[in-house]
Short mmCIF file of C-alpha atoms and ligand atoms in Angstrom, two decimals:
data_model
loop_
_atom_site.label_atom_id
_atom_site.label_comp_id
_atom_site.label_asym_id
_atom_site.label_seq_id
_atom_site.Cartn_x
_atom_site.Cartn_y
_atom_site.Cartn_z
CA UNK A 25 37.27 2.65 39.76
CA UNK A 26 33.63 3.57 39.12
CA UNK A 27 31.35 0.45 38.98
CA UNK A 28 29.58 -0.05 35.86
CA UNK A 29 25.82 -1.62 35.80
CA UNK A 30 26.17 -4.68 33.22
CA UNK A 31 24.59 -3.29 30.15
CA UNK A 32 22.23 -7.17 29.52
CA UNK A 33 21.23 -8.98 32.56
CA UNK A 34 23.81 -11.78 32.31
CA UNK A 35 22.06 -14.65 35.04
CA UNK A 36 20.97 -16.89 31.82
CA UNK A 37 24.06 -16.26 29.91
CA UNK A 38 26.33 -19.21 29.98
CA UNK A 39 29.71 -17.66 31.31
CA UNK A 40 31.96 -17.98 28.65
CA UNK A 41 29.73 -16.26 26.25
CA UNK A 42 28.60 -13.45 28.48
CA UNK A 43 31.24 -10.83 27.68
CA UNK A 44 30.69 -11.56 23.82
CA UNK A 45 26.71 -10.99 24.88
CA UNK A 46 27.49 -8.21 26.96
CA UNK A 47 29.62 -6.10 24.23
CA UNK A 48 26.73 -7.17 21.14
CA UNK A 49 24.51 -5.76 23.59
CA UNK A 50 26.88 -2.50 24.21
CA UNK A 51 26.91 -1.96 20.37
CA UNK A 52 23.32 -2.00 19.93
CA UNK A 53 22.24 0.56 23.02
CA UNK A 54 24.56 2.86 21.07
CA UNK A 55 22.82 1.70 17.47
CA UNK A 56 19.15 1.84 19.11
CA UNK A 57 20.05 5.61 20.12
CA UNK A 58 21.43 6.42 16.58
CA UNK A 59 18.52 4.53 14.94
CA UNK A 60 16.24 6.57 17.18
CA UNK A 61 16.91 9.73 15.75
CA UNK A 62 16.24 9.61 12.47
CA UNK A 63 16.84 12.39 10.04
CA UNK A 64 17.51 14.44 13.60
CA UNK A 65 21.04 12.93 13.10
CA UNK A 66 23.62 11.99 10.01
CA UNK A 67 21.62 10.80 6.77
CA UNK A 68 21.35 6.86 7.77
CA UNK A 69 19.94 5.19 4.27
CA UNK A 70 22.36 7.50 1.58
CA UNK A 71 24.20 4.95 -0.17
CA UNK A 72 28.07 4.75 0.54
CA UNK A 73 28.69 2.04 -1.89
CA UNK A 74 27.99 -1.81 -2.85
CA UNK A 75 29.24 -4.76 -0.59
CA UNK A 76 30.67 -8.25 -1.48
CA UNK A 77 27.59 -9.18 -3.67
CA UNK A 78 26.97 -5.94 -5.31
CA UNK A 79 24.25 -4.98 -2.59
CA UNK A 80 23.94 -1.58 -1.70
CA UNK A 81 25.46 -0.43 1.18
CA UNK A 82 23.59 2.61 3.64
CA UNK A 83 25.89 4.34 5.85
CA UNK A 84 24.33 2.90 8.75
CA UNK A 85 25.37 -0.36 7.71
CA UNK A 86 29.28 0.85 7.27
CA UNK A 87 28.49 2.65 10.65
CA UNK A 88 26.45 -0.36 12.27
CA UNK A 89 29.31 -2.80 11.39
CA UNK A 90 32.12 -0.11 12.71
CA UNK A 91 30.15 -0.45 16.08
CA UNK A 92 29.89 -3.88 16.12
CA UNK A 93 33.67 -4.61 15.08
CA UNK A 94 34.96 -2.06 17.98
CA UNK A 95 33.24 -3.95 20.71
CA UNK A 96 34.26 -7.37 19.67
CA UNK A 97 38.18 -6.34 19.10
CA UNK A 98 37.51 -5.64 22.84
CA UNK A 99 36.46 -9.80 23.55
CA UNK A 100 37.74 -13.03 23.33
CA UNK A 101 36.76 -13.45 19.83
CA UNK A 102 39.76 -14.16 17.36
CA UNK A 103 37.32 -13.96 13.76
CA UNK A 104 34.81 -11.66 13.11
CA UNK A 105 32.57 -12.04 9.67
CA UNK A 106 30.61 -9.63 8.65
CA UNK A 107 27.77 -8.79 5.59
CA UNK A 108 29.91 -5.62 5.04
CA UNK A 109 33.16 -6.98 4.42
CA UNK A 110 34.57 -9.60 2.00
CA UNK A 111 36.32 -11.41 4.46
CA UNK A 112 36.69 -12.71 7.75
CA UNK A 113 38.96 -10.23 10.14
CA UNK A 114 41.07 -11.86 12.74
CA UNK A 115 40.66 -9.90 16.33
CA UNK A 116 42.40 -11.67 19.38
CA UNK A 117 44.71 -14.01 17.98
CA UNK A 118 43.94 -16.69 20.63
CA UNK A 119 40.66 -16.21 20.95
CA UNK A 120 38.45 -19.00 21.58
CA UNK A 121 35.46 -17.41 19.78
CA UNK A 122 34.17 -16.41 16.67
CA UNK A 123 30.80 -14.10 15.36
CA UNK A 124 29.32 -14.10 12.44
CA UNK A 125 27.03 -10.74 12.11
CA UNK A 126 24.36 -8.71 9.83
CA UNK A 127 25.41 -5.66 11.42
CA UNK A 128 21.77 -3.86 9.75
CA UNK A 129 19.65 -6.10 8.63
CA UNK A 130 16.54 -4.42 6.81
CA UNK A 131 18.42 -1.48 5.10
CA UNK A 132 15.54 -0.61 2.81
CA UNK A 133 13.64 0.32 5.59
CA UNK A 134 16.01 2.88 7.01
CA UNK A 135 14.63 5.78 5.89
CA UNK A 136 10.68 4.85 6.49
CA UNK A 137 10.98 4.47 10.58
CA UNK A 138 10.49 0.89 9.45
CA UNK A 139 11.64 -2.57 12.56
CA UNK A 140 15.36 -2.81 10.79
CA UNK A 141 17.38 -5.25 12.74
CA UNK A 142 20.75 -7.13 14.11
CA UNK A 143 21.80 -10.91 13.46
CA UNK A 144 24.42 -12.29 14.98
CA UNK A 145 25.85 -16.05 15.23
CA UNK A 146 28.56 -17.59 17.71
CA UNK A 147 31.19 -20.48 16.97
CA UNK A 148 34.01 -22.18 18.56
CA UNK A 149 37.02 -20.57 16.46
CA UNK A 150 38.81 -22.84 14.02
CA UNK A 151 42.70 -22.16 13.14
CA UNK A 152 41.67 -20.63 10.12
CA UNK A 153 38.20 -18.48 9.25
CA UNK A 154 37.15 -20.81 6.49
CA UNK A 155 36.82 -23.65 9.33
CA UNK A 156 35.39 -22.13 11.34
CA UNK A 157 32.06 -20.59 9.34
CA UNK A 158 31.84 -22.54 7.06
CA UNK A 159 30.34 -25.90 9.19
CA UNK A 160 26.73 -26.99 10.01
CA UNK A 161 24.27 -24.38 11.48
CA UNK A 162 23.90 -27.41 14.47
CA UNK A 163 27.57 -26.31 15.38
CA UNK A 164 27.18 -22.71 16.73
CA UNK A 165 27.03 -21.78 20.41
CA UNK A 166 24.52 -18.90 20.27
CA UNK A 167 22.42 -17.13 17.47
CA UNK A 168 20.25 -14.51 17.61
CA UNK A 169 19.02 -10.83 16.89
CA UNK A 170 18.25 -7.69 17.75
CA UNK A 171 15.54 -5.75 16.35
CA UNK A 172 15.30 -1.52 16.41
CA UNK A 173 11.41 -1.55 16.85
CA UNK A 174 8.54 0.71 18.91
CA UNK A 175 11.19 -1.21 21.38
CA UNK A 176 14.03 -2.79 20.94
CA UNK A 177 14.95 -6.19 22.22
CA UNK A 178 17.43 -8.60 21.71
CA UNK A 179 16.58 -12.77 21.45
CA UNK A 180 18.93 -15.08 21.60
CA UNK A 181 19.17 -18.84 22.13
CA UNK A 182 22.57 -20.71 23.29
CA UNK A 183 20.74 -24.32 22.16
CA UNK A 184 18.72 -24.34 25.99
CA UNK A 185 15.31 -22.32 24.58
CA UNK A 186 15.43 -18.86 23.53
CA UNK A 187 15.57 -15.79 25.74
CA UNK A 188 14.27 -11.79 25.21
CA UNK A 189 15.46 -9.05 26.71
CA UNK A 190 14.33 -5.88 26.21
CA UNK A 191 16.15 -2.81 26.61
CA UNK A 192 14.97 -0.22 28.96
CA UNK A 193 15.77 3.19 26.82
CA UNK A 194 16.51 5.44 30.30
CA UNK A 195 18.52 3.07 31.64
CA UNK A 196 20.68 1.76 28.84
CA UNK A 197 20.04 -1.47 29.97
CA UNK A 198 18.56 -5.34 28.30
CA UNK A 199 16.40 -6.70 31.00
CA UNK A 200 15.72 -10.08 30.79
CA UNK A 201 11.77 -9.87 29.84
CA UNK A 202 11.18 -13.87 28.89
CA UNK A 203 12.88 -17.08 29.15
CA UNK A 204 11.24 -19.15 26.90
CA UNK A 205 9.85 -17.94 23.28
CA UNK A 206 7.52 -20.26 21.98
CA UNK A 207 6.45 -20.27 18.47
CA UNK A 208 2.54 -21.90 18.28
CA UNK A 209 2.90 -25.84 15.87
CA UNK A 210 -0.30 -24.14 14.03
CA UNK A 211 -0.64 -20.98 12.49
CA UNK A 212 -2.53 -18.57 9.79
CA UNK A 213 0.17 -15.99 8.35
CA UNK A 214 2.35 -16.08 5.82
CA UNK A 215 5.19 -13.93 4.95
CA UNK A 216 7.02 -14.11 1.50
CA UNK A 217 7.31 -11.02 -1.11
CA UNK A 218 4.41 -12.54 -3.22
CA UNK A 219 5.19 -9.90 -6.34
CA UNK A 220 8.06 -12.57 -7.04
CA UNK A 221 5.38 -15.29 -7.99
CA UNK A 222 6.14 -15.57 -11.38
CA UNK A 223 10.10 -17.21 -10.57
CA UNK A 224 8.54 -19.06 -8.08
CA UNK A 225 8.73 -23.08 -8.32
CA UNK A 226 5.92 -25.16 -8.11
CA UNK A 227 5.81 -25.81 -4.96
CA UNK A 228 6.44 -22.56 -3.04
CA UNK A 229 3.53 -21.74 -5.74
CA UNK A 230 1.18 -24.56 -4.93
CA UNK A 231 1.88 -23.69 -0.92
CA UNK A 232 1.19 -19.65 -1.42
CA UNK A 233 -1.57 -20.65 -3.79
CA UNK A 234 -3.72 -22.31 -0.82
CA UNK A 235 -2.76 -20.20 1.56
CA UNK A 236 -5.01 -17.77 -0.92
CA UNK A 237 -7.53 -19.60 -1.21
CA UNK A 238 -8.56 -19.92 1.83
CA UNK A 239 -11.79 -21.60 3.00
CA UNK A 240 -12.64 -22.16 -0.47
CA UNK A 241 -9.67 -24.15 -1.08
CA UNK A 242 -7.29 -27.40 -0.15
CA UNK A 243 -6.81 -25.60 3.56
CA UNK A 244 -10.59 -24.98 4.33
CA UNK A 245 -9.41 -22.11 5.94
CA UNK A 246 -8.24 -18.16 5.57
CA UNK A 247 -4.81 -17.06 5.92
CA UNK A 248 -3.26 -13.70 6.19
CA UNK A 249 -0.34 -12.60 4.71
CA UNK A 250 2.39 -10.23 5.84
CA UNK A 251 5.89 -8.94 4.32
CA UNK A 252 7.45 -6.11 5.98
CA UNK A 253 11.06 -6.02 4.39
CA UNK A 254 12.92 -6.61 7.43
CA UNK A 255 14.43 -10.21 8.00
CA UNK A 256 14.37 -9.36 11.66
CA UNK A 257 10.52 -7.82 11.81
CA UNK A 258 9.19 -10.96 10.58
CA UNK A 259 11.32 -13.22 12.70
CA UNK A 260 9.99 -11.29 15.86
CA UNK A 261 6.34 -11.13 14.79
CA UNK A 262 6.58 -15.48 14.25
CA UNK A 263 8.62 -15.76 17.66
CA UNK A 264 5.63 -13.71 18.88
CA UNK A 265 2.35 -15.02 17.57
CA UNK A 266 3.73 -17.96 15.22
CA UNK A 267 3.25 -18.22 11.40
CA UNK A 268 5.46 -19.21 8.06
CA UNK A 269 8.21 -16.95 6.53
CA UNK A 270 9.54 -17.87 2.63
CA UNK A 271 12.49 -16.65 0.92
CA UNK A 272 12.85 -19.41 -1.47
CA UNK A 273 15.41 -19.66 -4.48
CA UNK A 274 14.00 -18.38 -7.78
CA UNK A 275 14.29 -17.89 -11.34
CA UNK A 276 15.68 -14.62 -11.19
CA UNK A 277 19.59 -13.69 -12.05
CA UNK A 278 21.29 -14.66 -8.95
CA UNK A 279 18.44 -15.78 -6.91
CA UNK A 280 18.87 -19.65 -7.57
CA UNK A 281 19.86 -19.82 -3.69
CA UNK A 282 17.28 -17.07 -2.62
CA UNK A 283 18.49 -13.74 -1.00
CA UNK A 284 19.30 -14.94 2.47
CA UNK A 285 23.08 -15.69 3.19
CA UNK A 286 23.47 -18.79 5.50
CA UNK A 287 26.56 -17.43 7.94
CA UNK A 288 24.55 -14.81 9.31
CA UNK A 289 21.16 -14.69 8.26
CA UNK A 290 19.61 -18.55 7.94
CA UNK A 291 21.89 -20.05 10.47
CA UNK A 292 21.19 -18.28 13.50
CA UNK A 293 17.37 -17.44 12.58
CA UNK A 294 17.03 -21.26 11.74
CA UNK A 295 18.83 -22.08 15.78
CA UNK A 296 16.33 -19.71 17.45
CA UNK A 297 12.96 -20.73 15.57
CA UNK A 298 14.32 -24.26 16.58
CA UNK A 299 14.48 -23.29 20.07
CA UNK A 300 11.61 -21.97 20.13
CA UNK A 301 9.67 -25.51 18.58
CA UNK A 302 9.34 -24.12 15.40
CA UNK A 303 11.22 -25.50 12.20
CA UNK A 304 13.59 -24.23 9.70
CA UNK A 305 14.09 -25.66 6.13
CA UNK A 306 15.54 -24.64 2.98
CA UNK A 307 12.06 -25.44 1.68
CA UNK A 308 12.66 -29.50 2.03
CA UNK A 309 15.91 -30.14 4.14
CA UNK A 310 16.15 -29.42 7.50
CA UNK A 311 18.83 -26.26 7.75
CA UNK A 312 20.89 -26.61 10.46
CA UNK A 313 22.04 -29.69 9.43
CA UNK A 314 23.39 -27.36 6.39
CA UNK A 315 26.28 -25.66 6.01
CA UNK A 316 27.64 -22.83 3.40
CA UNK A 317 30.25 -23.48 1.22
CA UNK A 318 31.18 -19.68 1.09
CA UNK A 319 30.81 -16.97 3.64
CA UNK A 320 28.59 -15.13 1.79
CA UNK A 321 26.60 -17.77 0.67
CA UNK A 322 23.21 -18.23 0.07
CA UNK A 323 20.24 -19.88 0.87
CA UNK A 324 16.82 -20.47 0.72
CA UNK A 325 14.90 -19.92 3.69
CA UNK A 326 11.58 -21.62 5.23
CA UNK A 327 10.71 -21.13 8.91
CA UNK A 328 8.23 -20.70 11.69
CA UNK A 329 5.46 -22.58 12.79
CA UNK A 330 6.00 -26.28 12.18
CA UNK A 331 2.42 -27.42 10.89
CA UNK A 332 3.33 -24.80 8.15
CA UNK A 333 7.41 -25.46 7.48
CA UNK A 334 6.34 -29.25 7.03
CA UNK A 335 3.39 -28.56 4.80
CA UNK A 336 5.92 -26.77 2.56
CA UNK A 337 7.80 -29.51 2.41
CA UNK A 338 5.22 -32.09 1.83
CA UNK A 339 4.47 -30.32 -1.57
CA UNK A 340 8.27 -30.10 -2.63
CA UNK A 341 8.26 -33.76 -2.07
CA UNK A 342 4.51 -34.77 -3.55
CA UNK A 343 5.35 -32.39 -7.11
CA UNK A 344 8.94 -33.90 -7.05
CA UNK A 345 7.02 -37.09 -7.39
CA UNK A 346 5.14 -36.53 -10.33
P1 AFP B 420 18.19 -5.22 2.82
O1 AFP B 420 19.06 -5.27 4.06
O2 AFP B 420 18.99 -5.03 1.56
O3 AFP B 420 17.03 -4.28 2.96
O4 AFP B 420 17.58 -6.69 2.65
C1 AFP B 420 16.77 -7.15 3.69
C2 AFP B 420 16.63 -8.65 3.49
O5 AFP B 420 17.90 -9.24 3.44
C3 AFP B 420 15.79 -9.30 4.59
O6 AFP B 420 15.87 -8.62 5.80
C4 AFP B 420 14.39 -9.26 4.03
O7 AFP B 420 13.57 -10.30 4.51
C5 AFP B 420 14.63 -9.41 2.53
O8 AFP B 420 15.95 -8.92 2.26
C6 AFP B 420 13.67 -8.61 1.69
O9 AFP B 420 13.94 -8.96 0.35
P2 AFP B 420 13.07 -8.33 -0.83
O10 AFP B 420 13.46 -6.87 -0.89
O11 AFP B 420 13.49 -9.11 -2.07
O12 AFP B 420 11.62 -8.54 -0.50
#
């Protein structure tokens, strides 16, 4: 029987949750390693088909959530939801868990060596898959990520702060690297894809609109903007240095609820910038109080630094006013 090193450092993990952790984590050594070599391996971004919603799908995402899926039939967890397919799978029949995943987050980045990523979010399982995801974002166990960067490390929060780990690449292995990600109240950085202004509401307008301005205007002082693509890049950069990330809803054809599906994108990112003592919002409403009312929902999308979420909401509520 040949001893096998734990592939996460599993001293933070509560117990029950550590072999779910432990075979995420398994998944996304192997994913990393794929990721890593590029057009040295199988084409990753040639489209396969279209998912639920009509998105595209890559092959690494078909591959990503194959991965994924393997390891968890191997756990305790009885449903298993996933971006890629329309609807939940049952695994272990009487398993007490369930995951809710974004096997590859970031797919338009594939192909230009650009941070794509992993989300993942843990429940209590319900008798039936419905029950179970679709329920406030306040109700999971764990949510987190794991992004495919220069390194790759995995955060995760199970409601007690939010760890990292980062995986060392020659030993196959997540080692625990902080134990408390704090995002700063205050912050000067922006992310939202600002060549959507024209569908943009008031608000989200008024909000990017000072940001511009700068020094010259309502803030009295410069901001700088980002938007990398890459749900997962922009979450790590905020968990690392703070600032404000919008995917509002829009005027567009089918953006009325944004982009962002709640199961597996909002409602874990929301738990760990929460955590971490930032805030998440769907512009005005706090989001984990939220829950979808499909599994592929939607949902608007405001986190990060709290000065920033709040002063979003401030002008939703001042033009609502009017
Ligand atoms: P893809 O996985 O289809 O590339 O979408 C990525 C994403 O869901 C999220 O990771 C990004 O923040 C957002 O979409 C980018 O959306 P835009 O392409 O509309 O800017």
């Amino acid at each position: 029987m040949t001893s096998h090193a734990p592939v996460i450092d599993t001293a933070h993990i509560p117990a029950p949750l550590a072999p779910i952790i432990e075979a995420l984590a398994a998944a996304a050594v192997e994913l990393d390693a794929v990721i890593g070599r590029g057009p040295l391996g199988q084409s990753l971004g040639a489209q396969v088909g279209e998912n639920t919603d009509g998105d595209t799908q890559k092959a690494l995402d078909v591959q990503a959530d194959e991965m994924f899926a393997a390891r968890m039939r191997q756990t305790d967890v009885r449903w298993y939801a996933s971006e890629e397919q329309d609807s939940a799978q049952e695994m272990t029949p009487q398993g007490a868990y369930a995951v809710a995943i974004d096997p590859l987050d970031g797919s338009s980045n594939i192909d230009v060596n650009v941070s794509i990523g992993t989300i993942f979010s843990i429940l209590d399982a319900r008798d039936d898959a419905e029950a179970t995801f679709l329920r406030p974002a306040s109700e999971q166990l764990a949510g987190g990520y794991v992004i495919y960067g220069p390194h790759c490390a995995l955060v995760v929060t199970f409601g007690d702060g939010v760890l990292m780990f980062v995986l060392d690449r020659e030993k196959g292995v997540f080692v625990l690297a902080e134990t408390a990600l704090r995002i700063p109240d205050e912050a000067r950085e922006f992310a939202i894809n600002a060549s959507n202004r024209r569908h943009w509401k008031d608000p989200v307008r008024a909000y990017v609109d000072a940001c511009l301005a700068g020094a010259d205007g309502p803030r009295g002082c410069d901001f700088n903007m980002r938007w990398v693509g890459s749900l997962v890049a922009e979450a790590h950069r905020i968990l690392s240095r703070g600032g404000v990330f919008l995917y509002p809803g829009d005027a567009r054809q089918g953006y009325a609820r944004g982009r962002l599906r709640m199961v597996y994108e909002c409602a874990p990112i929301a738990f760990v910038a929460e955590q971490a003592g930032g805030l998440a919002t769907d512009g005005q409403a706090s989001l984990m109080a939220q829950q979808a009312d499909g599994l592929h929902a939607r949902s608007p999308l405001v986190f990060g630094s709290a000065e920033e979420v709040r002063e979003v909401a401030r002008l939703h509520a001042e033009i609502a006013a009017r």
